[in-house]
PDB file of C-alpha atoms and ligand atoms in Angstrom:
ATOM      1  CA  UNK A  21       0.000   0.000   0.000  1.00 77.00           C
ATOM      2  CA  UNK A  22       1.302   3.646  -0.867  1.00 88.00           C
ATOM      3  CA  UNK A  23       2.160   5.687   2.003  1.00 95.00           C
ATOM      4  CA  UNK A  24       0.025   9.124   3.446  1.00 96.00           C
ATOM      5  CA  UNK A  25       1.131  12.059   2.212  1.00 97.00           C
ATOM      6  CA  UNK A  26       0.597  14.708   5.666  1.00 97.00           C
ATOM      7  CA  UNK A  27       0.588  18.410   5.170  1.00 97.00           C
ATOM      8  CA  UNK A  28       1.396  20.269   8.437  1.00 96.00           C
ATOM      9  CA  UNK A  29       0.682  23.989   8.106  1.00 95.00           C
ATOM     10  CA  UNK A  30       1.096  27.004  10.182  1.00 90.00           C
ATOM     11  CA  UNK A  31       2.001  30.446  10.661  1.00 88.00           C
ATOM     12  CA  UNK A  32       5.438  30.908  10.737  1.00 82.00           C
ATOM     13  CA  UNK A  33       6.792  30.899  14.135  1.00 81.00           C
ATOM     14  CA  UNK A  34       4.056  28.492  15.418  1.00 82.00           C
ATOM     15  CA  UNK A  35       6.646  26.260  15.951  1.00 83.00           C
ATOM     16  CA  UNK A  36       6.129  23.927  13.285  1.00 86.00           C
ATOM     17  CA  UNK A  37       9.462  22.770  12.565  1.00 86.00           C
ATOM     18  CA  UNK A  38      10.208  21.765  16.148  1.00 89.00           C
ATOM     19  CA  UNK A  39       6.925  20.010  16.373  1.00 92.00           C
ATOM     20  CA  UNK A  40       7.624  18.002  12.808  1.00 92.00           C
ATOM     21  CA  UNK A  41      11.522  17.203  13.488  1.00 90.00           C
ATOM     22  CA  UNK A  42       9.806  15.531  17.093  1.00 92.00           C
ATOM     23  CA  UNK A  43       7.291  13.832  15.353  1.00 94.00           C
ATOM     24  CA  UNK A  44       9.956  12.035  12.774  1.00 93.00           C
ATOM     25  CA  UNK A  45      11.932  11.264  15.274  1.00 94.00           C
ATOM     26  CA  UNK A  46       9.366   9.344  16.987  1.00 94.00           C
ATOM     27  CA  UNK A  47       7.959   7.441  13.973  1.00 95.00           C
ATOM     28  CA  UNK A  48      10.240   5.448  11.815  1.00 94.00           C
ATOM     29  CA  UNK A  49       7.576   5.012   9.235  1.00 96.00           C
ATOM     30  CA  UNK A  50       7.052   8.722   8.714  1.00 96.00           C
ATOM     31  CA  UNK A  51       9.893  10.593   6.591  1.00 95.00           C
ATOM     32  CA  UNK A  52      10.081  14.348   5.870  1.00 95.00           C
ATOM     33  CA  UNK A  53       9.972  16.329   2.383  1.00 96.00           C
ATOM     34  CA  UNK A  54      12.794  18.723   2.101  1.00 96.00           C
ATOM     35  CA  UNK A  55      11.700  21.728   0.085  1.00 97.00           C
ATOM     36  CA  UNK A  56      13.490  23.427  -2.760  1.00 98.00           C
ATOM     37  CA  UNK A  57      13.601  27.763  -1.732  1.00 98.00           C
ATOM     38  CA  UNK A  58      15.221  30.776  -2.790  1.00 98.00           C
ATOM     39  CA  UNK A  59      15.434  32.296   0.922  1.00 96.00           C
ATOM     40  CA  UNK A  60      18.709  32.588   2.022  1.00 96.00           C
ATOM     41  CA  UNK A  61      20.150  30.124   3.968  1.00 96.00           C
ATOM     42  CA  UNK A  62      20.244  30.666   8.025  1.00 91.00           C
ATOM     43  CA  UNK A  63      22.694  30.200   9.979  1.00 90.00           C
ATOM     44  CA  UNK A  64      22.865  26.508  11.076  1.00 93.00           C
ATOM     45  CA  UNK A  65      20.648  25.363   8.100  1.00 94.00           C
ATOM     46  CA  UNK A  66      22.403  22.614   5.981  1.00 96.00           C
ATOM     47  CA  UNK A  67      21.546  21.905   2.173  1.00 97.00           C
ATOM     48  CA  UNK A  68      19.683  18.955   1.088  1.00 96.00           C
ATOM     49  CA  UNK A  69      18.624  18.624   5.030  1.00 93.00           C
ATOM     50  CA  UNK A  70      16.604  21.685   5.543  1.00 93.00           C
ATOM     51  CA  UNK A  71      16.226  23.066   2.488  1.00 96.00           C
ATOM     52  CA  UNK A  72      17.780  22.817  -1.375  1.00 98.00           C
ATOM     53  CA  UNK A  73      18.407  26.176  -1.583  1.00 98.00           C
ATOM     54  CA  UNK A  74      18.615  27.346  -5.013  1.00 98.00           C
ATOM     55  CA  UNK A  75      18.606  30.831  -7.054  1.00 98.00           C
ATOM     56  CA  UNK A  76      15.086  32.141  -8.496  1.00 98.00           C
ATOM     57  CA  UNK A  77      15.813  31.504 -12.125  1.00 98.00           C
ATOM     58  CA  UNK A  78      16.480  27.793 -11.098  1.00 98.00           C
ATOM     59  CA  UNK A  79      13.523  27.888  -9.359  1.00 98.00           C
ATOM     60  CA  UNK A  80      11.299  28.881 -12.164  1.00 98.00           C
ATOM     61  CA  UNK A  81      13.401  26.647 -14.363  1.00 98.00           C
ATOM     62  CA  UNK A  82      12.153  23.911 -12.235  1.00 98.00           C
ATOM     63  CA  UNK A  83       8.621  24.962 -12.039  1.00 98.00           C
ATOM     64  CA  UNK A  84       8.352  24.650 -15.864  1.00 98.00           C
ATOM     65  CA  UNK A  85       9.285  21.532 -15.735  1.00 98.00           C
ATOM     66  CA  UNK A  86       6.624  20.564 -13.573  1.00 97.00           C
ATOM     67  CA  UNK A  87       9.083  19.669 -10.819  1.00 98.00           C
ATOM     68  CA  UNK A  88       6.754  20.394  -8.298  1.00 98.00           C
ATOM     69  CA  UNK A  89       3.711  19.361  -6.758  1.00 98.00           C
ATOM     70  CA  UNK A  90       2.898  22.512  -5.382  1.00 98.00           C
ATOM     71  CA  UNK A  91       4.904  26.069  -4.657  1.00 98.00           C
ATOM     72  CA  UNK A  92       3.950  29.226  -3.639  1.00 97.00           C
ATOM     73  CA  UNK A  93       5.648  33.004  -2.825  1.00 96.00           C
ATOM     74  CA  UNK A  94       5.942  34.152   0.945  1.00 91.00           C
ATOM     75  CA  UNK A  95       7.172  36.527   2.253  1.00 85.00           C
ATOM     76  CA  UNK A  96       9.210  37.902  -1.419  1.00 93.00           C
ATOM     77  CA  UNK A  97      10.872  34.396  -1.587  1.00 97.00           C
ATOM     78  CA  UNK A  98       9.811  30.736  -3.171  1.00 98.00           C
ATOM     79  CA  UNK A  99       9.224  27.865  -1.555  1.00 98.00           C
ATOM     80  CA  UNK A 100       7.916  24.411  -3.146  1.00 98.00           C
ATOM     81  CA  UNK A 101       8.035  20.569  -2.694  1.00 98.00           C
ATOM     82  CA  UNK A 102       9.304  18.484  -5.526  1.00 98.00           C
ATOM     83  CA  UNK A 103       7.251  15.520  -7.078  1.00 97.00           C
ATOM     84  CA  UNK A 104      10.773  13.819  -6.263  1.00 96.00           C
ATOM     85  CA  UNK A 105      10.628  14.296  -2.475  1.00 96.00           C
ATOM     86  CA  UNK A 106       7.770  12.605  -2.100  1.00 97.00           C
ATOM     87  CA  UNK A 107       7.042  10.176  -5.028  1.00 95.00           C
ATOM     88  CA  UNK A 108       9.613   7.287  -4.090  1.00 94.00           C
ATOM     89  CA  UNK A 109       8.929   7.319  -0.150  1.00 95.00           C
ATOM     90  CA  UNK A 110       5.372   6.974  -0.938  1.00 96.00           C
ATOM     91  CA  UNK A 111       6.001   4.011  -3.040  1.00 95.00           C
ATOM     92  CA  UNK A 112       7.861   2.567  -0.588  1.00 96.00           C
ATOM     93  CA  UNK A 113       4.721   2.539   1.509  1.00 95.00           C
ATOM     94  CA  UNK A 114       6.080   5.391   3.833  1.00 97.00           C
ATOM     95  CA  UNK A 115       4.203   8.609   4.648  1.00 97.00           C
ATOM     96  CA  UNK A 116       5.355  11.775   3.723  1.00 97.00           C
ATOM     97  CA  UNK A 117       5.435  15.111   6.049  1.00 97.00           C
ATOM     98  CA  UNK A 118       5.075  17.882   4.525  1.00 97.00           C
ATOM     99  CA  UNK A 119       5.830  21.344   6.144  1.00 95.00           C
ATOM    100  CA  UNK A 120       4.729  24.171   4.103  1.00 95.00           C
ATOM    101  CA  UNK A 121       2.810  27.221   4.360  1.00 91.00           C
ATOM    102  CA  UNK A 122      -1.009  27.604   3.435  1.00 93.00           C
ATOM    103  CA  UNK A 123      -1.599  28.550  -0.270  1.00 94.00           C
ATOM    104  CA  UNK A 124       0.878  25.499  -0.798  1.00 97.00           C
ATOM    105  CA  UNK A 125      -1.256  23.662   1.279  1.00 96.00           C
ATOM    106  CA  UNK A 126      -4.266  24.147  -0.500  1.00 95.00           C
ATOM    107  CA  UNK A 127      -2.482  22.957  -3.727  1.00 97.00           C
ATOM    108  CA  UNK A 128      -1.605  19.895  -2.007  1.00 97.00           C
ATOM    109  CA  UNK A 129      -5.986  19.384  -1.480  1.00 94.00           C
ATOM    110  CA  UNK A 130      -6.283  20.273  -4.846  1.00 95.00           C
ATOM    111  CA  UNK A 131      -3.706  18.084  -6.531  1.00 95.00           C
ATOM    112  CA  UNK A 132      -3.861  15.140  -3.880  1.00 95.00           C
ATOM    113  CA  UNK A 133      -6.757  14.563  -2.513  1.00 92.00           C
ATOM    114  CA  UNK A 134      -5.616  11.226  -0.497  1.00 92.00           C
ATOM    115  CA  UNK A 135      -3.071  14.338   1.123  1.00 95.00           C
ATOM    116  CA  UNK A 136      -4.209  14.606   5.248  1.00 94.00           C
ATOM    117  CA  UNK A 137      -3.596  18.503   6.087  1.00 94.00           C
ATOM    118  CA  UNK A 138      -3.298  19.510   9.597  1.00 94.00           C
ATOM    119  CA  UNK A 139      -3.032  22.829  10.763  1.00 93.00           C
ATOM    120  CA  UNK A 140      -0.732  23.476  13.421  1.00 93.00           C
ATOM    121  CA  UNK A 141      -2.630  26.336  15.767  1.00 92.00           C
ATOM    122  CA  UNK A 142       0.109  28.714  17.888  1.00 91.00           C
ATOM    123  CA  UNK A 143      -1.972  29.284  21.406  1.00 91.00           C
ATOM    124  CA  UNK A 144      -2.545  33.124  20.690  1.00 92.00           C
ATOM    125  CA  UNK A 145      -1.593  35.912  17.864  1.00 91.00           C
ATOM    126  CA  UNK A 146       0.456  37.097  21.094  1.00 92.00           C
ATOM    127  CA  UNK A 147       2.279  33.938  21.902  1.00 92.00           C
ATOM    128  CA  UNK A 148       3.221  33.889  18.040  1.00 92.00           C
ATOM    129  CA  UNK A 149       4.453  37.194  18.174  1.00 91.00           C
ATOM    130  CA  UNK A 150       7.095  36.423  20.909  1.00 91.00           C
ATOM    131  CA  UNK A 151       7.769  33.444  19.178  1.00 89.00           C
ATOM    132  CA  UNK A 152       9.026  35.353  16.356  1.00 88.00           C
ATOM    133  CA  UNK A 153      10.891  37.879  18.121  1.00 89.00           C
ATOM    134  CA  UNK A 154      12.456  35.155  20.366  1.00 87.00           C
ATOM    135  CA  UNK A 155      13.804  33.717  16.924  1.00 76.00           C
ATOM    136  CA  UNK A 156      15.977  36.558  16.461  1.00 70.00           C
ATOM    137  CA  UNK A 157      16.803  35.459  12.440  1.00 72.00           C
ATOM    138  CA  UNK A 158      14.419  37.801  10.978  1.00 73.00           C
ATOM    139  CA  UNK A 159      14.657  41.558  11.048  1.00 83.00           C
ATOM    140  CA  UNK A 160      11.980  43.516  12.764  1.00 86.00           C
ATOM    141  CA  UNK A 161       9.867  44.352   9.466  1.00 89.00           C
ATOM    142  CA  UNK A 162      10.123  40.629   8.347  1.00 86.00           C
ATOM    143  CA  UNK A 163       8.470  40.268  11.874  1.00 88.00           C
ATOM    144  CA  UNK A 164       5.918  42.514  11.184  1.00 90.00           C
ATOM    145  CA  UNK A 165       5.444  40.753   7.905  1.00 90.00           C
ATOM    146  CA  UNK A 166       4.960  37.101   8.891  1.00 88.00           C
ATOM    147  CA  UNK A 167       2.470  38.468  12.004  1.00 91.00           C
ATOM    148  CA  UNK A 168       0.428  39.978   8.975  1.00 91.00           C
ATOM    149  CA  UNK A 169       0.566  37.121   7.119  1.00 91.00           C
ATOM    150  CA  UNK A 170      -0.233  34.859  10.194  1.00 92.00           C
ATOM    151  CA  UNK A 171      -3.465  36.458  10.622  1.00 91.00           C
ATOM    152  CA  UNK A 172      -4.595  35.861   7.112  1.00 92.00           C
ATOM    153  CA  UNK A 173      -3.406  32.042   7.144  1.00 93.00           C
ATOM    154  CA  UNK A 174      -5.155  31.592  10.724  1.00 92.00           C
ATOM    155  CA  UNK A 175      -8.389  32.414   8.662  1.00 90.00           C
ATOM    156  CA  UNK A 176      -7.898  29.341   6.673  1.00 91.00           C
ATOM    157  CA  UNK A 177      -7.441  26.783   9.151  1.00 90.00           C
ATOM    158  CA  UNK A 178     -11.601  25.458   8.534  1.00 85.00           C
ATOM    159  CA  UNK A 179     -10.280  24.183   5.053  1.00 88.00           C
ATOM    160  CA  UNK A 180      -7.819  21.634   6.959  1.00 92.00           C
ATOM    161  CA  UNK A 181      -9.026  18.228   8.191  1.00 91.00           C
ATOM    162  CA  UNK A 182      -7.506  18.808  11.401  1.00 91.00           C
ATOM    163  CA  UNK A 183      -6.190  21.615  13.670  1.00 90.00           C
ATOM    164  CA  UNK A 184      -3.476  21.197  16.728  1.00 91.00           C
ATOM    165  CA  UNK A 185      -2.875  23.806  18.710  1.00 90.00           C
ATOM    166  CA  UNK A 186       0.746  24.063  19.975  1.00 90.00           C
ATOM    167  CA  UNK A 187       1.270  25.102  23.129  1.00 89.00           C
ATOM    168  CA  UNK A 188       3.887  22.490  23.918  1.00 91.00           C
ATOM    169  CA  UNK A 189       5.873  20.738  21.440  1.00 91.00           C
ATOM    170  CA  UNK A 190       6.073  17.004  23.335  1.00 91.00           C
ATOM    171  CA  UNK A 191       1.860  17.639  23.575  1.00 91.00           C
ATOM    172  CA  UNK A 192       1.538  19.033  20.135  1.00 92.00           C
ATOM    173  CA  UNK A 193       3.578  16.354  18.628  1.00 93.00           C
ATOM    174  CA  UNK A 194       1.671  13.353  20.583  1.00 92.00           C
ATOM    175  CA  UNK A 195      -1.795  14.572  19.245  1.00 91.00           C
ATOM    176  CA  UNK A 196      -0.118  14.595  15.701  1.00 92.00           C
ATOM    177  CA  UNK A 197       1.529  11.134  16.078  1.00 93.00           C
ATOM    178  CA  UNK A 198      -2.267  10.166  17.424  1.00 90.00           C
ATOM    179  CA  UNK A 199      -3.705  11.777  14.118  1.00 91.00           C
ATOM    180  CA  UNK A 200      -1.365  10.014  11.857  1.00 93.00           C
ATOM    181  CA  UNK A 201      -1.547   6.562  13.485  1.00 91.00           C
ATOM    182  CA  UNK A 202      -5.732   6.733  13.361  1.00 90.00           C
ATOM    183  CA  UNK A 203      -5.145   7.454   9.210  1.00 91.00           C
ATOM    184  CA  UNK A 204      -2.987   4.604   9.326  1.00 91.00           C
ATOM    185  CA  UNK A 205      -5.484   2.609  10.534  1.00 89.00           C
ATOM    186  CA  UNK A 206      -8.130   4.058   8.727  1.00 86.00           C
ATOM    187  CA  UNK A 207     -10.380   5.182  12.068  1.00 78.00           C
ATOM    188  CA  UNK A 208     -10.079   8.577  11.558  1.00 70.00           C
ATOM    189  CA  UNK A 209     -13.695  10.089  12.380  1.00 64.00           C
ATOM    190  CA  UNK A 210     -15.722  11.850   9.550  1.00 57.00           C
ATOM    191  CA  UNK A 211     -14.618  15.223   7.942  1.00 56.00           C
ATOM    192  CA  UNK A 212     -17.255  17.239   9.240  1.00 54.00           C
ATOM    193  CA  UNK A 213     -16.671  15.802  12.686  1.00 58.00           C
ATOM    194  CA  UNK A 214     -13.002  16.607  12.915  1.00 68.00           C
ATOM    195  CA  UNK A 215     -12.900  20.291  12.460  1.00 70.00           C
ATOM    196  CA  UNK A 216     -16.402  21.040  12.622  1.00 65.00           C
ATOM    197  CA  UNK A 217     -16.506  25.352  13.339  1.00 62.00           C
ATOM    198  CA  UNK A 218     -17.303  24.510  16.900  1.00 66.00           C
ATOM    199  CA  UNK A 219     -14.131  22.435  17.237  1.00 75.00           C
ATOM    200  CA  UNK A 220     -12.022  25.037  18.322  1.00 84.00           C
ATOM    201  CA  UNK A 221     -13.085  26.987  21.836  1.00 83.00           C
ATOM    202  CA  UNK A 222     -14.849  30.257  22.305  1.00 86.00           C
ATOM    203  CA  UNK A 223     -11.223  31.397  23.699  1.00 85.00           C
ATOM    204  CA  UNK A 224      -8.886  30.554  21.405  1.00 86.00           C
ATOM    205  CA  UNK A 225     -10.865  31.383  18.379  1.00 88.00           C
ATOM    206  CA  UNK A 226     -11.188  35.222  20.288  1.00 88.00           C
ATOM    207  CA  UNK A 227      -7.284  35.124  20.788  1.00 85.00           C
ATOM    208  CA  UNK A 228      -6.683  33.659  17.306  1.00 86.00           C
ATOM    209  CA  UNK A 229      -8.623  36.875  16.282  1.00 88.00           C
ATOM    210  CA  UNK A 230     -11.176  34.085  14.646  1.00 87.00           C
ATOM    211  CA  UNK A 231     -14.938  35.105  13.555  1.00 84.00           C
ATOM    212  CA  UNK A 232     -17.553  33.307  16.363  1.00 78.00           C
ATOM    213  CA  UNK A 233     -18.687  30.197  15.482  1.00 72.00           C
ATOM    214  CA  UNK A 234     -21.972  30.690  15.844  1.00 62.00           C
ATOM    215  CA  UNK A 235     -22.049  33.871  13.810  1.00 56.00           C
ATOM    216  CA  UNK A 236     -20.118  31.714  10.929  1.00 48.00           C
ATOM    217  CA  UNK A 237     -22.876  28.955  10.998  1.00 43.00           C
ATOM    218  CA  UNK A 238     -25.790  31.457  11.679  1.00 35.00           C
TER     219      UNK A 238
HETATM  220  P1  5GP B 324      10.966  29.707   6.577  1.00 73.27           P
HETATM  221  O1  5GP B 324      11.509  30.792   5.688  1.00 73.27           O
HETATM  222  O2  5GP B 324      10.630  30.232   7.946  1.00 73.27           O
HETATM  223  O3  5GP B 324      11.816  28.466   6.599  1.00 73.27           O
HETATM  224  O4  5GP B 324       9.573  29.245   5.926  1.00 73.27           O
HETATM  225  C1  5GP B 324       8.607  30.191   5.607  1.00 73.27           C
HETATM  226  C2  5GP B 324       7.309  29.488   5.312  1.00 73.27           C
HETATM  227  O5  5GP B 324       7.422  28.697   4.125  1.00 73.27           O
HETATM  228  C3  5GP B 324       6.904  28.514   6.417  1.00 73.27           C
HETATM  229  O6  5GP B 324       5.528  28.670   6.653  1.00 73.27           O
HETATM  230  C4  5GP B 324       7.225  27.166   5.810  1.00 73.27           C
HETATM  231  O7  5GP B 324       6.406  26.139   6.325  1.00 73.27           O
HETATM  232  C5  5GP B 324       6.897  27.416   4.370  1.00 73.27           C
HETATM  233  N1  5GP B 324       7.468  26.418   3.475  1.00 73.27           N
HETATM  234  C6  5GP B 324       8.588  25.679   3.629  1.00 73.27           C
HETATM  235  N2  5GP B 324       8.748  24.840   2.606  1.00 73.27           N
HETATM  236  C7  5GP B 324       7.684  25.017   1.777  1.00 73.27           C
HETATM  237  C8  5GP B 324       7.254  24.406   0.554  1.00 73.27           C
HETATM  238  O8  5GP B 324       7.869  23.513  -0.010  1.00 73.27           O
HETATM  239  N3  5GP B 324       6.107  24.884   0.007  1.00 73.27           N
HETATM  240  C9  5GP B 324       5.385  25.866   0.574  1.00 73.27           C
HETATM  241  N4  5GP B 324       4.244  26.224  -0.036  1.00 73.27           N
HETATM  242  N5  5GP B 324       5.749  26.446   1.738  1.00 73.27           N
HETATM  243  C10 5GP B 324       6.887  26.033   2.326  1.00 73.27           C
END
């Protein structure tokens, strides 16, 4: 049988590469998709591990090609995962996690509909926003930029099939692991059931600066 292809979105600064390094560590069946992007590289971030970094014309090179199975602009650079990240582990009968951002995401729902997304929730627009500063990579106006851009992903998180919030990585990544093994196993409980609009609390949806849900459903 072919493996699950996961897609774990989230702001940036959720914490979603802590969560999805924890989770691969703890499940030898899972393996991640390293991305191709034309950000520069961090300090501490190795090629082929993190990222393939590349320049922008060998991005779009790749991109007419058809290399990829989705990619998408944020934040003025290019991100995108290759068919080739994904195509062999899946046929290998591993699952695949991929950690993108959330037009990319909804590419993936497009393109592969057998794709699981789960959005990874940070526990307030405030807790992100130290998050990001904590980082210290990112200059203060990229700072201001990924908050902005935060907001308008956190508005998306009904079209995922499940949200997580992540308050702490060990918990976060547990309720993921428990998500991934019920796919596995095919129990995983109906769409509508698993992120109905009342699925996330009055609270958080206030300090996720989320419409009501009864106002939504109304
Ligand atoms: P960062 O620059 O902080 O590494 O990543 C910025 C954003 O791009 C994050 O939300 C990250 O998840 C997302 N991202 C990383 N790789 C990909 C990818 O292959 N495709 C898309 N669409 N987004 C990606």
């Amino acid at each position: 049988m072919p493996g699950i292809p996961f897609v774990v979105a989230a702001p940036s600064g959720a914490g979603k590469t802590t969560v999805c390094h924890a989770l691969v560590a703890q499940d030898p069946r899972l393996v991640f998709s390293v991305s191709h992007t034309t950000r520069p590289r961090r300090s501490g971030e190795r090629e082929g591990v993190d990222y393939h970094f590349l320049e922008r014309d060998e991005f779009q090179q790749l991109v007419g090609k058809g290399a990829f199975l989705e990619h998408a602009e944020y934040s003025g650079h290019l991100y995108g995962t290759s068919w080739e990240a994904i195509r062999e582990p899946l046929a290998r009968g591993l699952d695949v996690l991929l950690e993108i951002e959330v037009q990319g995401a909804a590419q993936v729902r497009e393109r592969l509909p057998e794709a699981r997304l789960v959005f990874l929730l940070p526990p307030s627009l405030a807790e992100l926003e130290r998050r990001l500063r904590s980082r210290n990579t990112d200059s203060e106006q990229e700072v201001a930029r990924r908050l902005e851009i935060a907001r308008r992903e956190i508005r998306q998180v009904e079209h995922f099939h499940y949200a997580v919030v992540n308050d702490a990585v060990e918990r976060a990544a547990r309720e993921l692991l428990s998500v991934i093994r019920a796919e596995r196993e095919g129990r995983a409980e109906p769409l509508a059931k698993r992120l109905a609009p009342g699925a996330l609390s009055p609270t958080l949806r206030r300090a996720l600066e989320l419409p009501d849900a009864g106002r939504e459903m109304g």
